[in-house]
Short mmCIF file of C-alpha atoms and ligand atoms in Angstrom, two decimals:
data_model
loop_
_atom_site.label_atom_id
_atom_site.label_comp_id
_atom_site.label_asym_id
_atom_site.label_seq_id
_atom_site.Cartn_x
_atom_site.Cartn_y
_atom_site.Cartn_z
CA UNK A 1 -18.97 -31.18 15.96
CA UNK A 2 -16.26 -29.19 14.61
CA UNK A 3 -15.03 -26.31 16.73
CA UNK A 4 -14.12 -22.72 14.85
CA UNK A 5 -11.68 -21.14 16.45
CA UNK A 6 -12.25 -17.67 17.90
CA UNK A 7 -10.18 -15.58 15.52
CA UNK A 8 -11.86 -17.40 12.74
CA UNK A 9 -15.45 -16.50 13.91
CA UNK A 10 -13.92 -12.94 14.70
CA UNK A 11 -12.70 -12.48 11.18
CA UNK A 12 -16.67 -14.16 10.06
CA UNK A 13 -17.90 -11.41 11.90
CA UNK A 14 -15.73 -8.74 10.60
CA UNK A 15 -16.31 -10.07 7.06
CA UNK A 16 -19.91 -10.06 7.92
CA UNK A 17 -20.36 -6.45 8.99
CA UNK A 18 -18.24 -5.14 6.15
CA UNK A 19 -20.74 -6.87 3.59
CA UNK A 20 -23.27 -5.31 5.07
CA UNK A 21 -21.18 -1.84 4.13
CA UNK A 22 -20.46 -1.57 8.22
CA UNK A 23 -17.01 -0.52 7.91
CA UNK A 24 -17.69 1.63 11.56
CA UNK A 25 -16.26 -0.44 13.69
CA UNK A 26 -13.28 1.51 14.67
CA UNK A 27 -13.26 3.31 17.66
CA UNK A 28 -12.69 7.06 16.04
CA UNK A 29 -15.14 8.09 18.29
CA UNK A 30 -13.19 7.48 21.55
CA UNK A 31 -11.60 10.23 22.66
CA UNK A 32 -9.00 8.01 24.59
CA UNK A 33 -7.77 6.77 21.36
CA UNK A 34 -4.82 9.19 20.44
CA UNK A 35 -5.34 10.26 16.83
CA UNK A 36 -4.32 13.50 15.64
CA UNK A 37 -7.64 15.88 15.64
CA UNK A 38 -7.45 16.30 11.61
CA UNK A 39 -7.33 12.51 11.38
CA UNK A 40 -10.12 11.82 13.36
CA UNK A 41 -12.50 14.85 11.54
CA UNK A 42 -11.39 12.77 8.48
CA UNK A 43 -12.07 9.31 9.47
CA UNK A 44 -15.47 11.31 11.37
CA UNK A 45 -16.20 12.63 7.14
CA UNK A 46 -15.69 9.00 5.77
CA UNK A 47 -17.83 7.45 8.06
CA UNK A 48 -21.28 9.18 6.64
CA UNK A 49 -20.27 7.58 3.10
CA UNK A 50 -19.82 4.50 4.62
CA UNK A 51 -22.86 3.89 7.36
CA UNK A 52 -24.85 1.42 6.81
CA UNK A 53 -27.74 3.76 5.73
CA UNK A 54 -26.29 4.72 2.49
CA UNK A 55 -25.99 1.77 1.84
CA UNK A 56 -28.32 -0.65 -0.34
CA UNK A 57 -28.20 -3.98 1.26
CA UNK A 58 -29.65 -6.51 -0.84
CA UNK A 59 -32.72 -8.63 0.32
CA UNK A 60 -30.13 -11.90 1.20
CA UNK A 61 -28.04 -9.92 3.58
CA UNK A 62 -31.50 -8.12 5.00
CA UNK A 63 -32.71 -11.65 5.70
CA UNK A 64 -29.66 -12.07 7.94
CA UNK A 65 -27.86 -14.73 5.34
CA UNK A 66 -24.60 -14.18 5.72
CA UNK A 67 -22.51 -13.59 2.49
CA UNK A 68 -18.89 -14.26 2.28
CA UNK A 69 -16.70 -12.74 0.30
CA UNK A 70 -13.60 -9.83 0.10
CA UNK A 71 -14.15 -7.32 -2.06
CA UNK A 72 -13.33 -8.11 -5.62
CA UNK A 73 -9.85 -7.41 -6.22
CA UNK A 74 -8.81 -5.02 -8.47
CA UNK A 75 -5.56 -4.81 -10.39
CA UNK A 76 -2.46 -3.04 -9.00
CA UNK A 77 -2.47 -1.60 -12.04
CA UNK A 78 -5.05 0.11 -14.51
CA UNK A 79 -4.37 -0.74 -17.95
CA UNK A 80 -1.53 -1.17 -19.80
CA UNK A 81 -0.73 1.32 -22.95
CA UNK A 82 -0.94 -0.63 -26.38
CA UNK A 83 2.50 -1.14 -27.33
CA UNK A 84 6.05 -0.64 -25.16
CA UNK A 85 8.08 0.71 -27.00
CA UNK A 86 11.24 1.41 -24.93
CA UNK A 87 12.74 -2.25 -24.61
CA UNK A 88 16.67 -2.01 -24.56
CA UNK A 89 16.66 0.20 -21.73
CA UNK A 90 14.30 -1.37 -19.50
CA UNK A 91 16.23 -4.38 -19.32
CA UNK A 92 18.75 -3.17 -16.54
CA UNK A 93 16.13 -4.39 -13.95
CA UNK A 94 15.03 -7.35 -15.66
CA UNK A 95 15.17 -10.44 -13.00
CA UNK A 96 17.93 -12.41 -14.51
CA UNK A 97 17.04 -15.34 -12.75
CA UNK A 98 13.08 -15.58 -12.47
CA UNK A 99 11.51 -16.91 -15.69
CA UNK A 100 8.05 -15.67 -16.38
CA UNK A 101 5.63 -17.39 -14.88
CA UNK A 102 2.65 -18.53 -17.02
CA UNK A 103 0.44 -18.10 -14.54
CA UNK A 104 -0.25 -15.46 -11.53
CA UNK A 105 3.61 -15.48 -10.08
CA UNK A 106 3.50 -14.63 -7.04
CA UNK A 107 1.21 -14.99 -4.04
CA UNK A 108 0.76 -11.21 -4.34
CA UNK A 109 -2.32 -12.19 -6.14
CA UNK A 110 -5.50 -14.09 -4.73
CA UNK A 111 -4.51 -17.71 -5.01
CA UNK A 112 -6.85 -20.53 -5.56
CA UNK A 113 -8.37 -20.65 -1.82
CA UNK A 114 -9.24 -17.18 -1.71
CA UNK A 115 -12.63 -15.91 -1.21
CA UNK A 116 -14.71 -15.63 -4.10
CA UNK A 117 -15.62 -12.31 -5.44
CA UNK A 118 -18.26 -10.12 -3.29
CA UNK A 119 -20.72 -9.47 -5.94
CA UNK A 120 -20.86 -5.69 -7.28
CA UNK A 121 -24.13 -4.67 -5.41
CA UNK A 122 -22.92 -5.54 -1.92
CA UNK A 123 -19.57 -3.65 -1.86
CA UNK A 124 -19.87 0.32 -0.74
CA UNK A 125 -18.44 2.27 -3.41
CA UNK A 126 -14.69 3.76 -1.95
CA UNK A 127 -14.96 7.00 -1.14
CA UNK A 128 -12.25 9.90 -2.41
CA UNK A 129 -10.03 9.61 -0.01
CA UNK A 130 -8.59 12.57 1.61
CA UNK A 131 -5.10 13.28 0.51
CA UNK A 132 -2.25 12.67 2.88
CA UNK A 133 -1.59 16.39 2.46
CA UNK A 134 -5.17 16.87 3.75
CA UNK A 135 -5.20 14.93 6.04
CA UNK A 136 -2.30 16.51 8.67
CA UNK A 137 -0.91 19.73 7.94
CA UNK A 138 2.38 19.59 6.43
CA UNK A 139 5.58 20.23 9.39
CA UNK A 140 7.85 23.17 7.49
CA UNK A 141 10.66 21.58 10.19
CA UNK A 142 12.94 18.96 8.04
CA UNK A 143 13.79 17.11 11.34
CA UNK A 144 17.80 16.97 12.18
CA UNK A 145 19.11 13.60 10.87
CA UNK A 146 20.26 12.68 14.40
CA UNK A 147 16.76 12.59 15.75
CA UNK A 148 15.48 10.89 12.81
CA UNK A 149 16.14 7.22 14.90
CA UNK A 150 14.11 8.08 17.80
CA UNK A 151 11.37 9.77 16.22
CA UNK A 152 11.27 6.59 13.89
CA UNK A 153 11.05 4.11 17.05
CA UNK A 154 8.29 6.45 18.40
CA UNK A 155 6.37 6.15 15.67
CA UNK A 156 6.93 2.25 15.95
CA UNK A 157 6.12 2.37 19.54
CA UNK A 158 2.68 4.19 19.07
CA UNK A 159 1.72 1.35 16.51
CA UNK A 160 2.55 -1.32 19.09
CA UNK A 161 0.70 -4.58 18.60
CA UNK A 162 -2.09 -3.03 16.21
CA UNK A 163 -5.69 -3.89 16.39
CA UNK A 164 -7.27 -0.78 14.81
CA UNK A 165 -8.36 -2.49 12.02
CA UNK A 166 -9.24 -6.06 10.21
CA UNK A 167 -6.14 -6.69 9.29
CA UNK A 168 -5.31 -7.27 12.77
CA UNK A 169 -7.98 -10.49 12.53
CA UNK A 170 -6.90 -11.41 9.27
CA UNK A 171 -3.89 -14.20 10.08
CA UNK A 172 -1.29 -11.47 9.49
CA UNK A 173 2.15 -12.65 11.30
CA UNK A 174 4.26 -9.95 11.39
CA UNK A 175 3.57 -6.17 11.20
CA UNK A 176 5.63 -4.61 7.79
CA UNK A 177 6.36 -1.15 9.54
CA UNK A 178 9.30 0.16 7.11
CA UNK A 179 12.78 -0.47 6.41
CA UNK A 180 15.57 1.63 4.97
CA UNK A 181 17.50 4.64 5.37
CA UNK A 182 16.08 7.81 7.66
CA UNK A 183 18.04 10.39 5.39
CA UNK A 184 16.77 8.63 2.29
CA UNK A 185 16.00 11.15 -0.71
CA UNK A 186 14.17 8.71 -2.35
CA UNK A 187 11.23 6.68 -0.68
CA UNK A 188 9.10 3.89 -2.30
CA UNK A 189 5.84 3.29 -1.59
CA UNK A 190 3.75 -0.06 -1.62
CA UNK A 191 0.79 -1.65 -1.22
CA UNK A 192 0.81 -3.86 1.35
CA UNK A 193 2.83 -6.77 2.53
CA UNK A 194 2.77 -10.52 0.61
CA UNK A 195 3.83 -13.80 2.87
CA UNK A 196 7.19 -12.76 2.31
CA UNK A 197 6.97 -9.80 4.51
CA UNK A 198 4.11 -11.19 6.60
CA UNK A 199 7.33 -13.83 7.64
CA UNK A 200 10.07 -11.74 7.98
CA UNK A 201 8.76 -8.14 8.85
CA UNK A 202 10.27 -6.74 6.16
CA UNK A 203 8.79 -4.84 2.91
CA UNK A 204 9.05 -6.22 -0.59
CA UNK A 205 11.35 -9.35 0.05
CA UNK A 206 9.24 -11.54 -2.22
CA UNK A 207 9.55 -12.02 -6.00
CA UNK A 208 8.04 -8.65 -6.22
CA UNK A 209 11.02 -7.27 -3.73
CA UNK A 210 13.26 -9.20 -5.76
CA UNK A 211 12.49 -6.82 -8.87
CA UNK A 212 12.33 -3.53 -6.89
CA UNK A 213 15.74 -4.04 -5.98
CA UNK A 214 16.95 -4.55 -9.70
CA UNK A 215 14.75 -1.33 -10.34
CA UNK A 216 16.94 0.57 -7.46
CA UNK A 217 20.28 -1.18 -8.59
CA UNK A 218 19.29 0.13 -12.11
CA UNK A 219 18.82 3.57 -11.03
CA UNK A 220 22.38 3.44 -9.65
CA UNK A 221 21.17 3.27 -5.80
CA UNK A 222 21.54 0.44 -3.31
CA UNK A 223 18.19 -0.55 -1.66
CA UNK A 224 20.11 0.45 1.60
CA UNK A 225 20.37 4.04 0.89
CA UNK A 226 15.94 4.10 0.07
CA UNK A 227 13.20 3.89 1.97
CA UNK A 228 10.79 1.37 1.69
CA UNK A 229 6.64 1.34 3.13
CA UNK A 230 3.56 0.30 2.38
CA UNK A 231 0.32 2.17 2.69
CA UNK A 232 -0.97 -0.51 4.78
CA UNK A 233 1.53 -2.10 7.60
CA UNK A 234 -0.30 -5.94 7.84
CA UNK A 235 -0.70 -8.38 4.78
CA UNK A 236 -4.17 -8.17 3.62
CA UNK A 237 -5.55 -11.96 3.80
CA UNK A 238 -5.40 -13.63 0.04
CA UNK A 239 -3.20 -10.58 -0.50
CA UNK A 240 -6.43 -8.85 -1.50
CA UNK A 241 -6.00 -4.98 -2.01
CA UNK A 242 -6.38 -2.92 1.17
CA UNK A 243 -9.84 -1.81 1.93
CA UNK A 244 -10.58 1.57 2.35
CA UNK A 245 -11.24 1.63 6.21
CA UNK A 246 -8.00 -0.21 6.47
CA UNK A 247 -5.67 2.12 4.54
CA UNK A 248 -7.38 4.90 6.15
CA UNK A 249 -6.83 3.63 9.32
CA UNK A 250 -2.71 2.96 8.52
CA UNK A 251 -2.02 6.48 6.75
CA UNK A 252 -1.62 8.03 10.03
CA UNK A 253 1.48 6.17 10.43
CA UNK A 254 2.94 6.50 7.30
CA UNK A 255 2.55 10.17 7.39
CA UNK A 256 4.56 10.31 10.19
CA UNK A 257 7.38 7.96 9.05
CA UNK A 258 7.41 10.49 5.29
CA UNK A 259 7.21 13.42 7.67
CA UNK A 260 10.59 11.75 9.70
CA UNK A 261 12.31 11.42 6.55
CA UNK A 262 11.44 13.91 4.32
CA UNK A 263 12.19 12.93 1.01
CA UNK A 264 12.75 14.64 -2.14
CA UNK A 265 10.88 12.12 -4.31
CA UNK A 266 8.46 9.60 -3.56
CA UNK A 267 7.53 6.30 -5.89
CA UNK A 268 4.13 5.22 -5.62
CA UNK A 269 4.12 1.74 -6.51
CA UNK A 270 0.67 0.88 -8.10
CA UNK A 271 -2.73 2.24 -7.70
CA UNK A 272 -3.28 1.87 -4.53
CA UNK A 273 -0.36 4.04 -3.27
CA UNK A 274 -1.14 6.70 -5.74
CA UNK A 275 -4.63 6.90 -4.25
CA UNK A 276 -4.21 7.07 -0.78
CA UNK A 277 -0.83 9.28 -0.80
CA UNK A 278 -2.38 11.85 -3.47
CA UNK A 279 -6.39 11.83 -2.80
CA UNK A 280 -7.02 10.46 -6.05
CA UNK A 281 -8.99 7.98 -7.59
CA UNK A 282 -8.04 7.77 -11.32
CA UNK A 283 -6.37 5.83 -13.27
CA UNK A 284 -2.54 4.83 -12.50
CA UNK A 285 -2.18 5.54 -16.37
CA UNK A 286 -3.48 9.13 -16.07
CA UNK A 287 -1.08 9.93 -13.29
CA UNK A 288 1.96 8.52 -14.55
CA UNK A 289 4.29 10.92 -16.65
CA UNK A 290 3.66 13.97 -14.31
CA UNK A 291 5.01 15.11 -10.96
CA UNK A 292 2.50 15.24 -7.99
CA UNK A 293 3.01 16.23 -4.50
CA UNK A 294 3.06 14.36 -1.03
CA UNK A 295 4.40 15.41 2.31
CA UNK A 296 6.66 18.50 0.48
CA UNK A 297 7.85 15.49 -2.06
CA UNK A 298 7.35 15.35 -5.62
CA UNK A 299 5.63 12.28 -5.96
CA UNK A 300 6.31 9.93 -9.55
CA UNK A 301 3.66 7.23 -10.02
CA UNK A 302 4.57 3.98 -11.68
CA UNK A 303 3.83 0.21 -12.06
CA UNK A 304 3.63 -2.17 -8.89
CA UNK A 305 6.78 -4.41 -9.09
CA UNK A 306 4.34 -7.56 -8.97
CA UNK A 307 2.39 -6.05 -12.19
CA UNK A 308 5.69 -5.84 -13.75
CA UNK A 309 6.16 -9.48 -12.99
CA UNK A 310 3.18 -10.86 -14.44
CA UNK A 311 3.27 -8.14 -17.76
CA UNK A 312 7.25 -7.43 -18.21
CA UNK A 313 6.32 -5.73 -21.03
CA UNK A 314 5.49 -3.18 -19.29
CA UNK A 315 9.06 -2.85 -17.95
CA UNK A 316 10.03 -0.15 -20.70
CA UNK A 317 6.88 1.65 -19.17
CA UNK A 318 8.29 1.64 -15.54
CA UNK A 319 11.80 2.47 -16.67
CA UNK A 320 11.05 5.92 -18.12
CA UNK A 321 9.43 6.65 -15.01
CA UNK A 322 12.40 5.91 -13.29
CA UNK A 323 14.67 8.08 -15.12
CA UNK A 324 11.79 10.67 -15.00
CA UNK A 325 13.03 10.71 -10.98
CA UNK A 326 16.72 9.75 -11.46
CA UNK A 327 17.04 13.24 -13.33
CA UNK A 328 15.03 15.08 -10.41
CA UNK A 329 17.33 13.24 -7.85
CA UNK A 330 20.56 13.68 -10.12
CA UNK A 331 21.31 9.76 -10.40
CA UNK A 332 23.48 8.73 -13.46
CA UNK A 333 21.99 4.71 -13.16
CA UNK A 334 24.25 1.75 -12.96
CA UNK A 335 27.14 1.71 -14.14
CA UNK A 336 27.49 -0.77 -16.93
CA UNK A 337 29.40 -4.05 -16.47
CA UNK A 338 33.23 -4.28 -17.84
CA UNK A 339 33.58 -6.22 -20.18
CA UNK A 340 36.09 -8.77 -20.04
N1 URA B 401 3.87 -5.74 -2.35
C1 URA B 401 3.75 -4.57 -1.71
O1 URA B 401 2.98 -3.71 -2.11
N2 URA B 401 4.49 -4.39 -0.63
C2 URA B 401 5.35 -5.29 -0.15
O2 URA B 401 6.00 -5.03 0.85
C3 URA B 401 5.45 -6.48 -0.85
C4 URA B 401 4.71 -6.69 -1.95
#
């Protein structure tokens, strides 16, 4: 007989429990567990919208049949307007090299072996999440840029080998903590890491990395002098989007590394940034175009790079936000090529 190996069954189990809408398996309620009081009142709120009691669990999963399944993946992006109108422009970040695919591009999507879709009545609805605002009172101290590499490593340290959360179980390689500069005025935020960053550590080195940078070249910046984070730190498995308890779990870190930094602006990259950095859960279309607020940033909300990649239309889209936030920050954009 065929032996499953323990991390497997683990991750059966896990999978298991969420379907039943158990996502309480997270030891909030251990005082041991250092988590900042407002954090743990929050995760103590979400966890009444997502017991098991309010949820409906279909007759199957009361008969103890296990269902598999992730939750059905939703777009990075809501949407797309009708037309794009702004073309000429948008081209500064265009990929020179990577065609477009026909196809999903990029393994930032679920690929062929991923689960199939957890039917509609078996998944909790999300709750709101609580705004990283709301979540852990804002510090008025803008910490001095010399300290800025220890309190960075702390932060790193207190994350350690993480197990707070599925992800942990979930074959991820490598955690994705953050990469760029501590004195950064402009940060980008993610989703969570592809098999790219799952391999190397970093964030957005894939195809989809391979775009933000043109999008930072374009606005006259090198990726050096950002910095770059996801709202969740491990790659979700099939590259699903992040579950609730799981970004939940992960903003308590990224708070910290915004709250090291301190931007002046802040990209959220896709839906799933905008809704766990603002509170929010609307559509990316209705929050691009206006300024928000994260962590005393102004926060700008526009397409995930991997969207981008499989609808480049919507390129002339992500460009005006851009220069929405190059005219906060100041930034001319690149400087076009002599000509010969
Ligand atoms: N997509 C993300 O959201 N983050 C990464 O780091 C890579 C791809």
């Amino acid at each position: 007989m065929m032996s499953v190996p323990p991390e497997q069954q683990l991750r059966a189990y896990v999978d298991y429990l969420r379907d039943m809408g158990i996502y309480d398996l997270y030891r909030r309620d251990d005082p041991s567990v250092p988590l900042p009081e407002s954090l743990r009142a929050a995760l103590t709120a979400a966890k009444s919208a997502t017991s098991v009691q309010n949820v409906v669990v279909p007759a199957r999963a009361q008969a103890g049949a296990p269902v598999r399944g992730a939750a059905t993946v939703s777009p990075r992006a809501s949407a797309p307007p009708a037309a794009a109108s702004v073309r000429a422009s948008a081209s500064a970040f265009a990929p020179p090299a990577v065609p477009t695919p026909a196809t999903a591009p990029t393994n930032y999507f679920p690929s062929d072996d991923a689960p199939p879709p957890m039917s509609v009545e078996m998944s909790a609805p999300m709750p709101k999440p609580k705004s990283f605002d709301a979540l852990v009172p804002v510090p008025s101290l803008v910490l001095p840029a010399a300290e800025r590499s220890a309190a960075m490593e702390k932060v790193r340290a207190e994350i350690g080998d993480c197990t707070r959360c599925p992800l942990a179980y979930g074959g991820r390689h490598k955690i994705v903590f953050g990469d760029g500069d501590l004195s950064a005025r402009l940060m980008f935020v993610g989703e969570g890491p592809g098999a790219d960053e799952d391999e190397s550590g970093l964030p957005f080195v894939g195809k989809a990395g391979q775009l933000l940078n043109n999008m930072i070249g374009a606005m006259g910046l090198p990726r050096e002098q950002v910095y770059i984070a996801n709202i969740v730190k491990c790659r979700p498995p099939a590259n699903r989007t992040p579950e609730y308890v799981e970004a939940t779990t992960c903003s308590q870190f990224l708070i910290q590394q915004i709250d090291v930094v301190k931007p002046q602006v802040i990209v959220a990259l896709g839906a799933t940034a905008a809704t766990y950095l603002l509170g929010v859960k609307q559509s990316l279309a209705s929050l691009r175009g206006s300024w928000h607020e994260a962590r005393g940033a102004k926060v700008a909300v526009t397409y995930h790079p991997a969207f981008l990649l499989r609808d480049p239309r919507q390129k002339g889209e992500a460009w005006k936000d851009l220069q929405r936030v190059m005219g906060e920050l100041g930034l001319q954009g690149a400087r076009p090529k002599p000509t010969a």
